[in-house]
Amino acid sequence: QQQVKQSPQSLIVQKGGISIINCAYENTAFDYFPWYQQFPGKGPALLIAIRPDVSEKKEGRFTISFNKSAKQFSLHIMDSQPGDSATYFCAASGNDKVIFGPGTSLSVIP
Amino acid sequence: GAGVSQSPRYKVAKRGQDVALRCDPISGHVSLFWYQQALGQGPEFLTYFQNEAQLDKSGLPSDRFFAERPEGSVSTLKIQRTQQEDSAVYLCASSLGTGYNTEAFFGQGTRLTVV
């Protein structure tokens, strides 16, 4: 009941394309859904986050779509660039816990 | 400093050795979290501090793991009698707010290898 599922495990996108990563959670008490970007040898860095009172949030090329009834949320990276190549983690948190997804390795090829 | 600082960056320990990992959070941040990240996996929660109080240690995998934050700033994660399964990257994160559902900033982590 406490898992956060993330797909795909890996993703290859051409430069300029749209990268889409999906996550699903089970605990309806979760109320904060961040996405992190992690480069090799570095710690995760917060990209964008959403709370369940909105269905979409956009910051630059990054958009979160949130479907509360389906308990799903996704990250869209528009105009993907080679510099976006990294591992992306979704997370879900509430009052008493935070759980990360297993990660998606994104490769953006020129 | 400007960000969360962890030391050492790399640690090799012989099985059975005790290790201590340090985290310097962003100045003024109330909340501090420790995570364990196995290779190719997402971070897994270990423990949470609000100032000097350890409010949640439910993620610590065994009683060999111990964390402290005595003055509400620097934190140390100690692992006693290390085992090979303890090999992982240990991440520290801090947050200005309280609780799990606030914006957290991560350090670069300490990569622990137990041989």
Short mmCIF file of C-alpha atoms in Angstrom, two decimals:
data_model
loop_
_atom_site.label_atom_id
_atom_site.label_comp_id
_atom_site.label_asym_id
_atom_site.label_seq_id
_atom_site.Cartn_x
_atom_site.Cartn_y
_atom_site.Cartn_z
CA GLN A 1 0.00 0.00 0.00
CA GLN A 2 2.98 2.29 0.41
CA GLN A 3 4.62 1.90 -2.98
CA VAL A 4 5.12 4.53 -5.62
CA LYS A 5 5.29 2.94 -9.05
CA GLN A 6 7.20 4.66 -11.84
CA SER A 7 7.44 3.94 -15.56
CA PRO A 8 9.21 3.55 -17.84
CA GLN A 9 12.41 2.31 -16.24
CA SER A 10 14.39 3.86 -19.09
CA LEU A 11 13.56 6.23 -21.91
CA ILE A 12 15.34 7.37 -25.03
CA VAL A 13 14.10 10.56 -26.68
CA GLN A 14 15.40 12.55 -29.61
CA LYS A 15 16.50 16.11 -29.07
CA GLY A 16 13.50 18.40 -29.31
CA GLY A 17 11.03 15.67 -28.44
CA ILE A 18 8.75 15.28 -25.44
CA SER A 19 9.80 13.03 -22.54
CA ILE A 20 6.97 11.59 -20.47
CA ILE A 21 7.42 9.76 -17.17
CA ASN A 22 4.51 8.36 -15.20
CA CYS A 23 3.99 7.62 -11.53
CA ALA A 24 1.20 6.04 -9.51
CA TYR A 25 0.64 6.00 -5.79
CA GLU A 26 -1.73 4.19 -3.47
CA ASN A 27 -1.99 6.18 -0.27
CA THR A 28 -4.73 8.80 -0.56
CA ALA A 29 -3.22 10.70 2.36
CA PHE A 30 -0.30 11.83 0.22
CA ASP A 31 -0.50 15.55 -0.51
CA TYR A 32 2.84 16.57 -2.01
CA PHE A 33 4.28 15.18 -5.23
CA PRO A 34 7.76 16.34 -6.23
CA TRP A 35 9.96 15.32 -9.13
CA TYR A 36 13.71 15.13 -8.71
CA GLN A 37 16.52 15.06 -11.27
CA GLN A 38 19.72 13.22 -10.43
CA PHE A 39 22.98 13.25 -12.34
CA PRO A 40 25.63 10.56 -11.70
CA GLY A 41 27.56 11.24 -8.52
CA LYS A 42 25.19 13.99 -7.43
CA GLY A 43 22.28 14.18 -5.04
CA PRO A 44 18.71 14.53 -6.31
CA ALA A 45 17.67 18.09 -7.16
CA LEU A 46 14.07 19.24 -6.99
CA LEU A 47 12.67 20.04 -10.43
CA ILE A 48 9.04 20.77 -9.83
CA ALA A 49 6.35 19.76 -7.36
CA ILE A 50 2.57 19.76 -7.19
CA ARG A 51 -0.12 19.55 -4.54
CA PRO A 52 -3.47 17.83 -5.22
CA ASP A 53 -5.51 21.02 -5.36
CA VAL A 54 -4.37 21.62 -8.95
CA SER A 55 -4.33 19.30 -11.96
CA GLU A 56 -1.35 20.78 -13.75
CA LYS A 57 1.72 22.86 -13.00
CA LYS A 58 4.19 24.21 -15.50
CA GLU A 59 7.65 25.61 -14.93
CA GLY A 60 9.58 26.35 -18.08
CA ARG A 61 9.91 23.15 -20.11
CA PHE A 62 8.70 20.97 -17.23
CA THR A 63 5.04 20.20 -16.59
CA ILE A 64 3.40 17.98 -13.98
CA SER A 65 -0.02 16.57 -14.75
CA PHE A 66 -1.93 15.26 -11.75
CA ASN A 67 -4.97 12.98 -11.73
CA LYS A 68 -6.25 12.71 -8.17
CA SER A 69 -9.02 10.20 -8.88
CA ALA A 70 -6.64 7.84 -10.66
CA LYS A 71 -3.85 8.50 -8.14
CA GLN A 72 -1.45 9.15 -10.96
CA PHE A 73 0.89 11.96 -11.91
CA SER A 74 3.32 12.49 -14.72
CA LEU A 75 6.26 14.64 -15.73
CA HIS A 76 6.45 16.06 -19.22
CA ILE A 77 9.71 17.53 -20.48
CA MET A 78 9.12 19.61 -23.58
CA ASP A 79 11.84 20.27 -26.16
CA SER A 80 14.08 17.69 -24.50
CA GLN A 81 17.79 18.48 -24.62
CA PRO A 82 20.89 16.28 -24.22
CA GLY A 83 21.56 18.12 -20.95
CA ASP A 84 18.30 16.66 -19.63
CA SER A 85 19.87 13.18 -19.72
CA ALA A 86 19.68 12.05 -16.11
CA THR A 87 17.69 9.85 -13.76
CA TYR A 88 14.30 11.20 -12.70
CA PHE A 89 12.52 10.25 -9.51
CA CYS A 90 8.96 10.95 -8.54
CA ALA A 91 8.01 11.01 -4.89
CA ALA A 92 4.87 11.15 -2.83
CA SER A 93 4.63 12.44 0.70
CA GLY A 94 2.13 13.20 3.40
CA ASN A 95 2.08 13.96 7.07
CA ASP A 96 4.04 10.96 8.16
CA LYS A 97 6.07 9.59 5.31
CA VAL A 98 7.79 10.18 2.01
CA ILE A 99 8.27 7.50 -0.65
CA PHE A 100 10.31 7.70 -3.82
CA GLY A 101 9.71 5.87 -7.05
CA PRO A 102 12.43 3.59 -8.44
CA GLY A 103 13.57 6.09 -11.06
CA THR A 104 13.61 6.56 -14.83
CA SER A 105 16.85 6.85 -16.74
CA LEU A 106 16.37 9.39 -19.53
CA SER A 107 18.72 9.65 -22.48
CA VAL A 108 18.21 12.48 -24.96
CA ILE A 109 20.05 11.80 -28.19
CA PRO A 110 21.06 14.51 -30.66
CA GLY B 1 27.52 27.14 2.83
CA ALA B 2 25.01 27.52 0.05
CA GLY B 3 23.88 23.92 -0.02
CA VAL B 4 23.76 20.72 1.98
CA SER B 5 27.25 19.39 2.55
CA GLN B 6 28.07 15.76 3.29
CA SER B 7 31.35 14.20 4.28
CA PRO B 8 33.16 12.09 3.47
CA ARG B 9 32.14 11.75 -0.16
CA TYR B 10 33.44 8.20 -0.27
CA LYS B 11 34.05 5.73 2.52
CA VAL B 12 35.42 2.20 2.30
CA ALA B 13 34.93 0.17 5.45
CA LYS B 14 35.93 -3.33 6.33
CA ARG B 15 33.06 -5.54 7.41
CA GLY B 16 32.53 -5.11 11.12
CA GLN B 17 33.98 -1.61 11.25
CA ASP B 18 31.99 1.35 12.61
CA VAL B 19 31.48 4.38 10.37
CA ALA B 20 30.19 7.92 10.92
CA LEU B 21 28.73 10.03 8.13
CA ARG B 22 28.31 13.77 8.53
CA CYS B 23 25.68 16.14 7.16
CA ASP B 24 25.82 19.94 7.28
CA PRO B 25 22.34 21.19 6.33
CA ILE B 26 21.51 24.58 4.88
CA SER B 27 21.75 27.16 7.65
CA GLY B 28 18.40 27.75 9.33
CA HIS B 29 16.75 24.64 7.95
CA VAL B 30 14.57 23.05 10.58
CA SER B 31 14.06 19.63 9.04
CA LEU B 32 16.76 17.10 8.24
CA PHE B 33 16.31 13.74 6.55
CA TRP B 34 18.60 10.79 5.95
CA TYR B 35 18.05 8.43 3.02
CA GLN B 36 19.73 5.29 1.76
CA GLN B 37 20.03 4.88 -2.00
CA ALA B 38 21.04 1.51 -3.38
CA LEU B 39 22.53 1.33 -6.86
CA GLY B 40 19.88 1.92 -9.49
CA GLN B 41 17.14 2.56 -6.92
CA GLY B 42 15.30 5.52 -5.52
CA PRO B 43 16.18 6.97 -2.13
CA GLU B 44 14.67 5.15 0.83
CA PHE B 45 13.78 7.08 3.94
CA LEU B 46 15.81 6.34 7.05
CA THR B 47 15.09 9.01 9.64
CA TYR B 48 13.76 12.53 10.18
CA PHE B 49 14.80 15.31 12.56
CA GLN B 50 12.95 18.48 13.40
CA ASN B 51 15.61 20.66 14.97
CA GLU B 52 17.36 18.38 17.47
CA ALA B 53 14.41 16.04 17.93
CA GLN B 54 14.43 12.76 16.07
CA LEU B 55 10.74 12.48 15.26
CA ASP B 56 10.86 9.42 13.03
CA LYS B 57 13.39 6.63 12.85
CA SER B 58 11.09 4.05 11.34
CA GLY B 59 13.27 3.61 8.25
CA LEU B 60 16.45 2.63 10.05
CA PRO B 61 17.05 -0.96 8.91
CA SER B 62 18.52 -2.27 12.15
CA ASP B 63 19.71 -1.26 15.58
CA ARG B 64 23.20 -0.94 14.09
CA PHE B 65 22.06 2.36 12.58
CA PHE B 66 21.98 5.44 14.78
CA ALA B 67 21.51 9.11 13.93
CA GLU B 68 21.81 12.27 15.96
CA ARG B 69 21.49 16.03 15.56
CA PRO B 70 22.38 17.28 19.04
CA GLU B 71 22.30 21.04 18.40
CA GLY B 72 19.71 21.11 15.67
CA SER B 73 22.17 21.73 12.86
CA VAL B 74 24.88 19.20 11.93
CA SER B 75 23.77 15.58 11.91
CA THR B 76 25.71 12.34 12.06
CA LEU B 77 24.58 8.95 10.85
CA LYS B 78 26.50 6.16 12.52
CA ILE B 79 26.56 2.56 11.39
CA GLN B 80 28.02 0.01 13.76
CA ARG B 81 29.52 -3.31 12.74
CA THR B 82 29.02 -2.61 9.04
CA GLN B 83 27.81 -5.39 6.78
CA GLN B 84 28.08 -5.76 3.02
CA GLU B 85 24.39 -5.02 2.61
CA ASP B 86 25.04 -1.57 4.08
CA SER B 87 26.91 -0.61 0.90
CA ALA B 88 24.93 2.25 -0.64
CA VAL B 89 24.87 6.00 -1.07
CA TYR B 90 23.65 7.79 2.04
CA LEU B 91 21.88 11.04 1.25
CA CYS B 92 21.05 13.87 3.58
CA ALA B 93 18.38 16.45 2.82
CA SER B 94 17.23 19.55 4.65
CA SER B 95 14.13 21.67 4.50
CA LEU B 96 13.15 25.09 5.82
CA GLY B 97 9.70 23.84 6.74
CA THR B 98 8.56 21.05 8.97
CA GLY B 99 7.27 17.68 7.90
CA TYR B 100 7.69 15.39 4.97
CA ASN B 101 5.71 17.40 2.44
CA THR B 102 8.00 20.39 2.07
CA GLU B 103 10.68 21.32 -0.42
CA ALA B 104 13.86 19.44 0.46
CA PHE B 105 17.40 20.06 -0.72
CA PHE B 106 19.77 17.13 -1.01
CA GLY B 107 23.49 16.84 -0.47
CA GLN B 108 25.74 14.94 -2.86
CA GLY B 109 25.73 11.90 -0.65
CA THR B 110 28.33 9.62 0.89
CA ARG B 111 29.07 6.46 -1.03
CA LEU B 112 29.76 3.69 1.49
CA THR B 113 31.41 0.50 0.31
CA VAL B 114 31.76 -2.33 2.80
CA VAL B 115 34.39 -4.89 1.84
#
